[in-house]
DNA sequence: GTACACATGTAACCGGTTACATGATTGC
DNA sequence: GCAATCATGTAACCGGTTACATGTGTAC
C-alpha cells in the first residue's frame, strides 16, 4: 500500500474536502466551521460535533491539516487548524480531477462543491473544468433525449414525465456551463 | 416507544423504499432486484449483495415484505418476496408525505424516487404532490433570485456563477412541475 | 451566581461498501 | 466434468447521526 515510506493514501470524504476548502480560505476552529455549515448555503453538511470533530481529527492524523499553536484567541479551549502543504496539494488534485459520465449522473453535488472552491485555481483551469462538465452533460442530454424520442410510445406517462424532469435538469446544467464559460472568458480577456 | 403492543416503528432507508416499490410492482427475488439496479436508470442504488440482502432481511423482519413459499421457480435456492398489507400502507404513506423546503434543497433525489413510483396512486394525489412540489420550488427560486439580485455586487464571480447554477436547476424543476401538472390534467380529463 | 454562548469530545447505533465465500443449475 | 451464470450470505470497515457529557468565558 505504501510508496517509499509515505503513509497509506487517505481519501477524505466530501465533508473532509469541504473542511479543507474552508481552512484553505483561512485557518479556523471546528466551531467556526460548524457555524458556517449552520448558517450558510453549505447547510448540506451536518454541523453536528459528532461529524466535524472526528473529521478534523482524521485530516490531522493524515497530516492534511495541522493545529496552530499559540495563536491569540480569546478562549484557550479553541484550537485553530490550517492546511498543510500536503493537504493543499491533495485538495488541488481533487479540484482538477477529470469529469466522467458517472460524476454527472451520480455525483453532481460533488461537482458543484468542487466548482465552489475553484477560486483556488487560475481561470484557465476553471475553464477546463467547465469544458469537461459541458461536454459530459451535453452528450448525456443527447442520449436521454434520443431515448425519450424512440421510447415515447412504450413508456408509461409517469415514466416519461420522470425522464423529462431528468432531461430538463441536465439541460439546465449544460446551459449554465456554456454561459459560465462565456462569462469567464469575457472576464479573463 | 411502542403503542399498544405494536413493534417499534421502522423507517426504511431510500434503498428500502426503492425495493418496496419494485416488489409492489410484482414479487421478485433479491437477485432480480440487483439486476434492475445494475441495468436500468435506478443505477443510483448499489446492486451489491452486501446492500440488497441485508435490506431485504430488514424489511422482512419488520413485516413490510414476506417470502412467498412454494412458488414454482426453476431454482430452489431463489426466494421471492412480496409486499405485505402493512408494507403497502407504509409505502403509500411515504408517497403522500408533504413536501417542505428541506425536501427540495436536500432531498431532491428522494422526491424523484417517490414520483417514479406514483403510478401506485390515483392521478389526483399525483397532482397534489406536483402542486406541493411546484409551490416549494417556486418560492425557493424567488428567494435565490432575489438574493442574487441584491448581493450581485458583493459576491465573487465564481460564487455568483455557483448560485446561478442552483437557480437554473430549481427553475428547471419548477417548469417541469408546471408542465407535468398540465399534462396530467389534460390526460385525466 | 447563574444563565447563555462558546467550544470540544465521545459512545452507541446504523447502514452502505467492499471483499470474500458458498452452493445450485445450465450448457458444452 | 467444468465453466459460466444464477443466487444468497456475511464479516470487516468506515463514516454520518444522535445524544450525551464536559468545561470555559461573558453578561447581567
Tab-separated table of C-alpha atoms (C1' of nucleotides) in Angstrom:
chain	number	residue	atom	x	y	z
A	1	UNK	CA	0.000	0.000	0.000
A	2	UNK	CA	2.827	2.386	0.759
A	3	UNK	CA	5.170	4.158	-1.590
A	4	UNK	CA	8.647	4.908	-0.379
A	5	UNK	CA	7.687	5.214	3.253
A	6	UNK	CA	4.782	7.609	2.818
A	7	UNK	CA	1.721	6.644	4.776
A	8	UNK	CA	-1.121	4.854	3.025
A	9	UNK	CA	-3.041	7.293	0.853
A	10	UNK	CA	-6.014	8.734	2.642
A	11	UNK	CA	-9.058	9.815	0.665
A	12	UNK	CA	-11.108	12.436	2.504
A	13	UNK	CA	-14.896	12.296	2.286
A	14	UNK	CA	-16.940	15.133	0.810
A	15	UNK	CA	-17.113	16.610	4.271
A	16	UNK	CA	-13.337	16.351	4.521
A	17	UNK	CA	-12.826	18.265	1.281
A	18	UNK	CA	-15.381	20.874	2.316
A	19	UNK	CA	-13.438	21.418	5.541
A	20	UNK	CA	-10.138	21.577	3.648
A	21	UNK	CA	-11.615	24.195	1.333
A	22	UNK	CA	-12.784	26.345	4.226
A	23	UNK	CA	-9.459	26.049	6.050
A	24	UNK	CA	-7.574	26.916	2.867
A	25	UNK	CA	-9.517	30.159	2.747
A	26	UNK	CA	-8.268	30.900	6.246
A	27	UNK	CA	-7.348	28.939	9.393
A	28	UNK	CA	-10.374	28.274	11.566
A	29	UNK	CA	-11.621	26.290	14.528
A	30	UNK	CA	-14.035	23.386	14.406
A	31	UNK	CA	-16.645	25.578	15.988
A	32	UNK	CA	-16.287	28.218	13.255
A	33	UNK	CA	-16.724	25.528	10.612
A	34	UNK	CA	-19.836	24.297	12.360
A	35	UNK	CA	-21.306	27.785	12.283
A	36	UNK	CA	-20.579	28.119	8.576
A	37	UNK	CA	-22.386	24.848	7.878
A	38	UNK	CA	-25.298	26.013	10.033
A	39	UNK	CA	-25.683	29.483	8.658
A	40	UNK	CA	-24.683	29.476	5.008
A	41	UNK	CA	-25.600	27.686	1.818
A	42	UNK	CA	-23.212	24.908	2.836
A	43	UNK	CA	-26.005	23.592	5.038
A	44	UNK	CA	-25.973	20.322	3.144
A	45	UNK	CA	-23.243	19.290	5.573
A	46	UNK	CA	-24.085	18.394	9.104
A	47	UNK	CA	-22.905	20.877	11.681
A	48	UNK	CA	-23.096	18.348	14.495
A	49	UNK	CA	-19.968	17.990	16.627
A	50	UNK	CA	-20.149	14.251	16.021
A	51	UNK	CA	-19.273	14.785	12.376
A	52	UNK	CA	-16.935	17.812	12.369
A	53	UNK	CA	-14.541	16.954	15.189
A	54	UNK	CA	-13.851	13.379	14.076
A	55	UNK	CA	-13.402	14.661	10.506
A	56	UNK	CA	-10.873	17.243	11.725
A	57	UNK	CA	-9.043	14.569	13.669
A	58	UNK	CA	-8.825	12.340	10.581
A	59	UNK	CA	-7.436	15.185	8.468
A	60	UNK	CA	-4.984	15.992	11.255
A	61	UNK	CA	-3.818	12.387	11.684
A	62	UNK	CA	-3.161	12.120	7.965
A	63	UNK	CA	-1.334	15.445	8.016
A	64	UNK	CA	-3.589	17.281	5.592
A	65	UNK	CA	-4.184	19.897	8.292
A	66	UNK	CA	-2.325	20.873	11.472
A	67	UNK	CA	-3.172	22.686	14.651
A	68	UNK	CA	-1.744	26.174	15.003
A	69	UNK	CA	-0.243	26.516	18.447
A	70	UNK	CA	-0.063	29.705	20.464
A	71	UNK	CA	-2.382	31.758	18.318
A	72	UNK	CA	-4.080	34.572	20.177
A	73	UNK	CA	-7.667	33.539	20.652
A	74	UNK	CA	-9.935	34.799	23.349
A	75	UNK	CA	-10.576	31.244	24.505
A	76	UNK	CA	-7.822	28.846	25.319
A	77	UNK	CA	-10.070	25.859	24.693
A	78	UNK	CA	-10.191	26.766	20.998
A	79	UNK	CA	-7.898	25.005	18.543
A	80	UNK	CA	-7.283	26.538	15.154
A	81	UNK	CA	-6.304	24.418	12.175
A	82	UNK	CA	-4.532	25.295	8.964
A	83	UNK	CA	-3.999	23.271	5.794
A	84	UNK	CA	-0.552	21.707	5.357
A	85	UNK	CA	1.370	21.781	2.096
A	86	UNK	CA	0.417	18.142	1.551
A	87	UNK	CA	-3.219	18.977	2.289
A	88	UNK	CA	-3.270	21.789	-0.214
A	89	UNK	CA	-1.724	19.519	-2.822
A	90	UNK	CA	-4.324	16.835	-2.352
A	91	UNK	CA	-7.124	19.410	-2.370
A	92	UNK	CA	-5.934	20.906	-5.661
A	93	UNK	CA	-5.617	17.413	-7.147
A	94	UNK	CA	-9.232	16.844	-6.197
A	95	UNK	CA	-10.331	20.107	-7.834
A	96	UNK	CA	-8.546	19.047	-11.024
A	97	UNK	CA	-9.971	15.544	-11.244
A	98	UNK	CA	-11.350	14.695	-14.714
A	99	UNK	CA	-15.120	14.507	-15.118
A	100	UNK	CA	-16.781	11.402	-16.456
A	101	UNK	CA	-20.309	10.205	-17.063
A	102	UNK	CA	-20.657	8.775	-13.610
A	103	UNK	CA	-19.728	12.088	-11.997
A	104	UNK	CA	-22.628	13.919	-13.565
A	105	UNK	CA	-25.172	11.136	-13.092
A	106	UNK	CA	-24.225	10.224	-9.540
A	107	UNK	CA	-22.003	12.907	-8.066
A	108	UNK	CA	-23.374	16.258	-9.195
A	109	UNK	CA	-23.214	17.643	-5.662
A	110	UNK	CA	-19.545	16.817	-5.520
A	111	UNK	CA	-19.012	18.599	-8.858
A	112	UNK	CA	-20.649	21.721	-7.506
A	113	UNK	CA	-18.700	21.534	-4.278
A	114	UNK	CA	-15.539	21.470	-6.364
A	115	UNK	CA	-16.647	24.385	-8.506
A	116	UNK	CA	-17.446	26.409	-5.401
A	117	UNK	CA	-13.830	26.154	-4.276
A	118	UNK	CA	-12.227	26.856	-7.649
A	119	UNK	CA	-11.199	30.370	-6.714
A	120	UNK	CA	-8.091	28.430	-5.624
A	121	UNK	CA	-7.288	27.761	-9.286
A	122	UNK	CA	-6.284	30.020	-12.187
A	123	UNK	CA	-9.126	30.849	-14.573
A	124	UNK	CA	-7.670	28.579	-17.246
A	125	UNK	CA	-8.176	25.532	-15.057
A	126	UNK	CA	-11.698	26.552	-14.107
A	127	UNK	CA	-12.403	26.738	-17.821
A	128	UNK	CA	-11.009	23.241	-18.310
A	129	UNK	CA	-13.376	22.011	-15.609
A	130	UNK	CA	-16.338	23.767	-17.207
A	131	UNK	CA	-15.480	22.409	-20.634
A	132	UNK	CA	-15.337	18.839	-19.331
A	133	UNK	CA	-18.575	19.472	-17.493
A	134	UNK	CA	-20.243	20.903	-20.583
A	135	UNK	CA	-19.137	18.008	-22.736
A	136	UNK	CA	-20.399	15.333	-20.353
A	137	UNK	CA	-23.756	16.997	-19.691
A	138	UNK	CA	-24.247	17.626	-23.413
A	139	UNK	CA	-23.643	14.046	-24.508
A	140	UNK	CA	-25.717	12.677	-21.629
A	141	UNK	CA	-28.559	15.049	-22.502
A	142	UNK	CA	-28.460	13.915	-26.104
A	143	UNK	CA	-28.672	10.280	-25.100
A	144	UNK	CA	-31.590	10.891	-22.777
A	145	UNK	CA	-33.415	12.918	-25.426
A	146	UNK	CA	-32.818	10.271	-28.037
A	147	UNK	CA	-34.024	7.562	-25.661
A	148	UNK	CA	-37.195	9.510	-24.847
A	149	UNK	CA	-37.863	10.132	-28.522
A	150	UNK	CA	-37.595	6.484	-29.510
A	151	UNK	CA	-39.321	5.012	-26.466
A	152	UNK	CA	-42.064	7.624	-26.202
A	153	UNK	CA	-44.859	5.230	-27.098
A	154	UNK	CA	-43.586	2.359	-24.992
A	155	UNK	CA	-43.188	4.324	-21.762
A	156	UNK	CA	-45.961	4.900	-19.217
A	157	UNK	CA	-46.916	8.560	-18.782
A	158	UNK	CA	-45.299	8.986	-15.376
A	159	UNK	CA	-42.066	7.414	-16.578
A	160	UNK	CA	-41.980	9.812	-19.495
A	161	UNK	CA	-42.507	12.717	-17.113
A	162	UNK	CA	-39.783	11.485	-14.763
A	163	UNK	CA	-37.395	11.197	-17.691
A	164	UNK	CA	-38.400	14.666	-18.843
A	165	UNK	CA	-37.501	16.000	-15.426
A	166	UNK	CA	-34.053	14.444	-15.689
A	167	UNK	CA	-33.501	15.875	-19.160
A	168	UNK	CA	-34.540	19.365	-18.067
A	169	UNK	CA	-32.200	19.207	-15.112
A	170	UNK	CA	-29.184	18.204	-17.186
A	171	UNK	CA	-30.114	20.716	-19.871
A	172	UNK	CA	-30.081	23.447	-17.219
A	173	UNK	CA	-26.634	22.338	-16.064
A	174	UNK	CA	-25.405	22.307	-19.633
A	175	UNK	CA	-26.780	25.739	-20.466
A	176	UNK	CA	-25.237	27.042	-17.270
A	177	UNK	CA	-21.834	25.643	-18.171
A	178	UNK	CA	-21.944	27.188	-21.624
A	179	UNK	CA	-22.827	30.563	-20.165
A	180	UNK	CA	-20.268	30.267	-17.348
A	181	UNK	CA	-17.549	29.622	-19.925
A	182	UNK	CA	-18.572	32.752	-21.828
A	183	UNK	CA	-18.630	34.846	-18.664
A	184	UNK	CA	-15.221	33.633	-17.520
A	185	UNK	CA	-13.656	34.061	-20.964
A	186	UNK	CA	-15.017	37.596	-21.234
A	187	UNK	CA	-13.888	38.403	-17.722
A	188	UNK	CA	-10.482	36.895	-18.365
A	189	UNK	CA	-9.858	38.774	-21.581
B	1	UNK	CA	-41.534	3.628	22.100
B	2	UNK	CA	-44.342	1.158	21.491
B	3	UNK	CA	-48.005	1.828	21.128
B	4	UNK	CA	-50.409	-0.849	22.264
B	5	UNK	CA	-48.083	-3.744	21.639
B	6	UNK	CA	-47.139	-2.918	18.073
B	7	UNK	CA	-43.451	-3.166	17.358
B	8	UNK	CA	-41.366	-0.011	17.305
B	9	UNK	CA	-41.948	1.855	14.066
B	10	UNK	CA	-39.336	1.059	11.464
B	11	UNK	CA	-38.351	3.665	8.906
B	12	UNK	CA	-36.887	2.126	5.749
B	13	UNK	CA	-33.975	3.854	4.028
B	14	UNK	CA	-34.207	5.138	0.452
B	15	UNK	CA	-32.980	1.751	-0.678
B	16	UNK	CA	-35.715	0.114	1.388
B	17	UNK	CA	-38.423	2.189	-0.255
B	18	UNK	CA	-36.948	1.544	-3.693
B	19	UNK	CA	-37.141	-2.197	-3.018
B	20	UNK	CA	-40.700	-1.897	-1.680
B	21	UNK	CA	-41.706	-0.051	-4.850
B	22	UNK	CA	-40.218	-2.719	-7.098
B	23	UNK	CA	-41.811	-5.550	-5.113
B	24	UNK	CA	-45.174	-3.760	-5.180
B	25	UNK	CA	-44.995	-3.816	-8.943
B	26	UNK	CA	-44.565	-7.571	-8.748
B	27	UNK	CA	-42.984	-10.128	-6.376
B	28	UNK	CA	-39.307	-10.635	-7.106
B	29	UNK	CA	-36.112	-12.139	-5.774
B	30	UNK	CA	-33.132	-10.257	-4.417
B	31	UNK	CA	-31.196	-11.223	-7.488
B	32	UNK	CA	-33.837	-9.758	-9.806
B	33	UNK	CA	-33.719	-6.503	-7.852
B	34	UNK	CA	-29.960	-6.441	-8.160
B	35	UNK	CA	-30.221	-6.813	-11.919
B	36	UNK	CA	-32.715	-3.954	-12.109
B	37	UNK	CA	-30.350	-1.681	-10.190
B	38	UNK	CA	-27.500	-2.748	-12.454
B	39	UNK	CA	-29.235	-2.397	-15.772
B	40	UNK	CA	-31.797	0.385	-15.529
B	41	UNK	CA	-31.903	4.060	-14.628
B	42	UNK	CA	-32.187	3.014	-10.990
B	43	UNK	CA	-28.432	2.580	-11.023
B	44	UNK	CA	-28.089	5.169	-8.286
B	45	UNK	CA	-28.627	2.271	-5.903
B	46	UNK	CA	-25.912	-0.219	-5.284
B	47	UNK	CA	-26.550	-3.637	-6.695
B	48	UNK	CA	-24.049	-5.273	-4.399
B	49	UNK	CA	-25.284	-8.268	-2.420
B	50	UNK	CA	-23.979	-6.587	0.710
B	51	UNK	CA	-26.642	-3.919	0.424
B	52	UNK	CA	-29.653	-5.714	-1.097
B	53	UNK	CA	-29.822	-8.860	1.017
B	54	UNK	CA	-29.491	-7.142	4.394
B	55	UNK	CA	-32.097	-4.582	3.251
B	56	UNK	CA	-34.478	-7.386	2.282
B	57	UNK	CA	-33.925	-9.037	5.652
B	58	UNK	CA	-34.721	-5.789	7.492
B	59	UNK	CA	-37.943	-5.314	5.522
B	60	UNK	CA	-38.827	-8.951	6.201
B	61	UNK	CA	-38.112	-8.755	9.935
B	62	UNK	CA	-40.326	-5.681	10.236
B	63	UNK	CA	-43.032	-7.407	8.223
B	64	UNK	CA	-43.163	-4.947	5.367
B	65	UNK	CA	-42.425	-7.811	2.967
B	66	UNK	CA	-42.715	-11.598	3.234
B	67	UNK	CA	-41.234	-14.554	1.456
B	68	UNK	CA	-43.562	-16.440	-0.866
B	69	UNK	CA	-43.201	-20.139	-0.193
B	70	UNK	CA	-43.631	-22.904	-2.705
B	71	UNK	CA	-43.651	-20.712	-5.781
B	72	UNK	CA	-42.567	-22.522	-8.910
B	73	UNK	CA	-39.113	-21.209	-9.742
B	74	UNK	CA	-36.560	-23.090	-11.722
B	75	UNK	CA	-34.090	-22.748	-8.870
B	76	UNK	CA	-34.888	-23.840	-5.370
B	77	UNK	CA	-32.267	-21.522	-3.913
B	78	UNK	CA	-34.287	-18.484	-5.023
B	79	UNK	CA	-36.576	-16.760	-2.565
B	80	UNK	CA	-39.297	-14.480	-3.852
B	81	UNK	CA	-40.674	-11.652	-1.726
B	82	UNK	CA	-43.966	-9.810	-1.868
B	83	UNK	CA	-45.113	-6.671	-0.070
B	84	UNK	CA	-47.400	-7.203	2.934
B	85	UNK	CA	-50.534	-5.148	3.589
B	86	UNK	CA	-48.599	-3.240	6.251
B	87	UNK	CA	-45.735	-2.686	3.838
B	88	UNK	CA	-48.013	-1.299	1.169
B	89	UNK	CA	-49.614	1.020	3.732
B	90	UNK	CA	-46.277	2.400	4.839
B	91	UNK	CA	-45.122	2.778	1.239
B	92	UNK	CA	-48.228	4.761	0.277
B	93	UNK	CA	-47.818	6.940	3.391
B	94	UNK	CA	-44.319	7.702	2.202
B	95	UNK	CA	-45.534	8.620	-1.288
B	96	UNK	CA	-48.052	11.006	0.267
B	97	UNK	CA	-45.655	12.777	2.611
B	98	UNK	CA	-45.932	16.586	2.468
B	99	UNK	CA	-43.092	18.481	0.777
B	100	UNK	CA	-41.213	21.208	2.586
B	101	UNK	CA	-38.283	23.458	1.862
B	102	UNK	CA	-35.773	20.988	3.192
B	103	UNK	CA	-37.046	18.271	0.873
B	104	UNK	CA	-36.237	20.258	-2.237
B	105	UNK	CA	-32.928	21.663	-1.000
B	106	UNK	CA	-31.580	18.444	0.494
B	107	UNK	CA	-33.687	15.504	-0.668
B	108	UNK	CA	-34.476	16.059	-4.339
B	109	UNK	CA	-33.442	12.517	-5.246
B	110	UNK	CA	-35.917	11.183	-2.739
B	111	UNK	CA	-38.650	13.372	-4.253
B	112	UNK	CA	-37.943	11.938	-7.680
B	113	UNK	CA	-37.816	8.402	-6.342
B	114	UNK	CA	-41.278	8.994	-4.893
B	115	UNK	CA	-42.605	10.467	-8.135
B	116	UNK	CA	-41.278	7.496	-10.060
B	117	UNK	CA	-43.456	5.154	-8.015
B	118	UNK	CA	-46.619	7.252	-8.089
B	119	UNK	CA	-48.354	5.014	-10.584
B	120	UNK	CA	-49.478	3.397	-7.318
B	121	UNK	CA	-51.619	6.479	-6.592
B	122	UNK	CA	-54.710	7.953	-8.279
B	123	UNK	CA	-53.960	10.922	-10.554
B	124	UNK	CA	-55.499	13.349	-8.052
B	125	UNK	CA	-52.859	12.507	-5.485
B	126	UNK	CA	-50.044	12.773	-8.011
B	127	UNK	CA	-51.351	16.245	-8.781
B	128	UNK	CA	-51.301	17.124	-5.085
B	129	UNK	CA	-47.658	16.062	-4.973
B	130	UNK	CA	-46.806	18.116	-8.050
B	131	UNK	CA	-48.595	21.172	-6.693
B	132	UNK	CA	-46.679	20.995	-3.413
B	133	UNK	CA	-43.506	20.499	-5.405
B	134	UNK	CA	-44.253	23.432	-7.689
B	135	UNK	CA	-45.034	25.716	-4.759
B	136	UNK	CA	-41.824	24.894	-2.876
B	137	UNK	CA	-39.550	25.150	-5.913
B	138	UNK	CA	-41.215	28.423	-6.956
B	139	UNK	CA	-40.799	30.177	-3.601
B	140	UNK	CA	-37.257	28.877	-3.229
B	141	UNK	CA	-36.382	30.072	-6.734
B	142	UNK	CA	-37.751	33.501	-5.946
B	143	UNK	CA	-35.668	33.757	-2.806
B	144	UNK	CA	-32.499	32.704	-4.609
B	145	UNK	CA	-33.173	35.158	-7.439
B	146	UNK	CA	-33.835	37.970	-5.020
B	147	UNK	CA	-30.688	37.145	-3.082
B	148	UNK	CA	-28.582	37.124	-6.251
B	149	UNK	CA	-30.083	40.414	-7.387
B	150	UNK	CA	-29.329	42.218	-4.130
B	151	UNK	CA	-25.940	40.680	-3.481
B	152	UNK	CA	-24.706	40.769	-7.063
B	153	UNK	CA	-22.016	43.344	-6.391
B	154	UNK	CA	-20.869	41.847	-3.110
B	155	UNK	CA	-20.366	38.295	-4.409
B	156	UNK	CA	-17.196	36.993	-6.068
B	157	UNK	CA	-17.678	35.922	-9.677
B	158	UNK	CA	-17.451	32.198	-9.027
B	159	UNK	CA	-19.952	32.421	-6.179
B	160	UNK	CA	-22.368	34.241	-8.446
B	161	UNK	CA	-21.956	31.532	-11.060
B	162	UNK	CA	-22.459	28.770	-8.496
B	163	UNK	CA	-25.627	30.455	-7.302
B	164	UNK	CA	-26.767	30.869	-10.892
B	165	UNK	CA	-26.337	27.150	-11.393
B	166	UNK	CA	-28.553	26.463	-8.390
B	167	UNK	CA	-31.219	28.857	-9.615
B	168	UNK	CA	-31.253	27.313	-13.073
B	169	UNK	CA	-31.602	23.848	-11.598
B	170	UNK	CA	-34.557	24.762	-9.411
B	171	UNK	CA	-36.118	26.740	-12.243
B	172	UNK	CA	-35.942	23.638	-14.428
B	173	UNK	CA	-37.643	21.591	-11.702
B	174	UNK	CA	-40.310	24.222	-11.329
B	175	UNK	CA	-41.002	24.495	-15.054
B	176	UNK	CA	-41.173	20.723	-15.223
B	177	UNK	CA	-43.717	20.579	-12.414
B	178	UNK	CA	-45.914	23.184	-14.064
B	179	UNK	CA	-45.858	21.284	-17.326
B	180	UNK	CA	-46.367	17.905	-15.631
B	181	UNK	CA	-49.487	19.271	-13.938
B	182	UNK	CA	-50.826	20.421	-17.298
B	183	UNK	CA	-50.088	17.087	-18.926
B	184	UNK	CA	-51.711	15.089	-16.143
B	185	UNK	CA	-54.766	17.344	-16.001
B	186	UNK	CA	-55.245	17.091	-19.763
B	187	UNK	CA	-54.740	13.351	-19.683
B	188	UNK	CA	-57.112	12.988	-16.759
B	189	UNK	CA	-59.938	14.984	-18.304
C	1	DG	C1'	-24.205	33.289	40.821
C	2	DT	C1'	-26.355	31.845	37.101
C	3	DA	C1'	-27.688	31.668	32.507
C	4	DC	C1'	-26.057	31.587	27.967
C	5	DA	C1'	-22.994	31.258	24.126
C	6	DC	C1'	-18.570	29.310	23.138
C	7	DA	C1'	-16.020	25.056	22.248
C	8	DT	C1'	-14.783	20.238	22.106
C	9	DG	C1'	-15.313	15.418	22.654
C	10	DT	C1'	-17.131	10.669	22.558
C	11	DA	C1'	-20.013	6.384	22.756
C	12	DA	C1'	-23.785	3.713	20.588
C	13	DC	C1'	-26.079	2.865	16.577
C	14	DC	C1'	-26.976	2.211	11.814
C	15	DG	C1'	-26.411	1.212	7.094
C	16	DG	C1'	-23.674	1.287	2.871
C	17	DT	C1'	-19.174	-0.552	0.700
C	18	DT	C1'	-16.023	-3.966	-0.284
C	19	DA	C1'	-14.469	-8.388	-0.490
C	20	DC	C1'	-14.872	-12.944	0.269
C	21	DA	C1'	-17.406	-17.347	0.406
C	22	DT	C1'	-20.678	-20.810	-0.856
C	23	DG	C1'	-23.723	-23.598	-3.421
C	24	DA	C1'	-27.103	-24.678	-7.311
C	25	DT	C1'	-28.155	-25.074	-12.168
C	26	DT	C1'	-27.278	-24.870	-17.067
C	27	DG	C1'	-24.653	-25.611	-21.333
C	28	DC	C1'	-21.000	-27.587	-23.604
D	1	DG	C1'	-16.588	-32.680	-15.622
D	2	DC	C1'	-16.038	-27.837	-15.952
D	3	DA	C1'	-17.035	-23.041	-16.808
D	4	DA	C1'	-20.436	-19.570	-16.530
D	5	DT	C1'	-24.328	-17.785	-14.610
D	6	DC	C1'	-27.685	-17.778	-11.052
D	7	DA	C1'	-28.412	-16.750	-6.228
D	8	DT	C1'	-27.590	-15.739	-1.462
D	9	DG	C1'	-24.978	-14.639	2.523
D	10	DT	C1'	-21.749	-12.423	5.733
D	11	DA	C1'	-17.697	-10.234	8.096
D	12	DA	C1'	-14.774	-6.090	8.453
D	13	DC	C1'	-14.610	-1.443	7.817
D	14	DC	C1'	-15.982	3.252	7.629
D	15	DG	C1'	-18.289	7.447	8.487
D	16	DG	C1'	-22.510	10.028	9.489
D	17	DT	C1'	-26.329	10.653	13.121
D	18	DT	C1'	-27.867	11.246	17.584
D	19	DA	C1'	-27.424	12.079	22.177
D	20	DC	C1'	-24.914	12.868	25.962
D	21	DA	C1'	-21.088	14.983	28.619
D	22	DT	C1'	-17.925	18.462	29.897
D	23	DG	C1'	-15.660	22.689	30.590
D	24	DT	C1'	-14.784	27.951	29.613
D	25	DG	C1'	-15.723	32.846	29.253
D	26	DT	C1'	-19.008	36.663	29.377
D	27	DA	C1'	-23.062	39.448	30.638
D	28	DC	C1'	-26.339	40.583	33.854
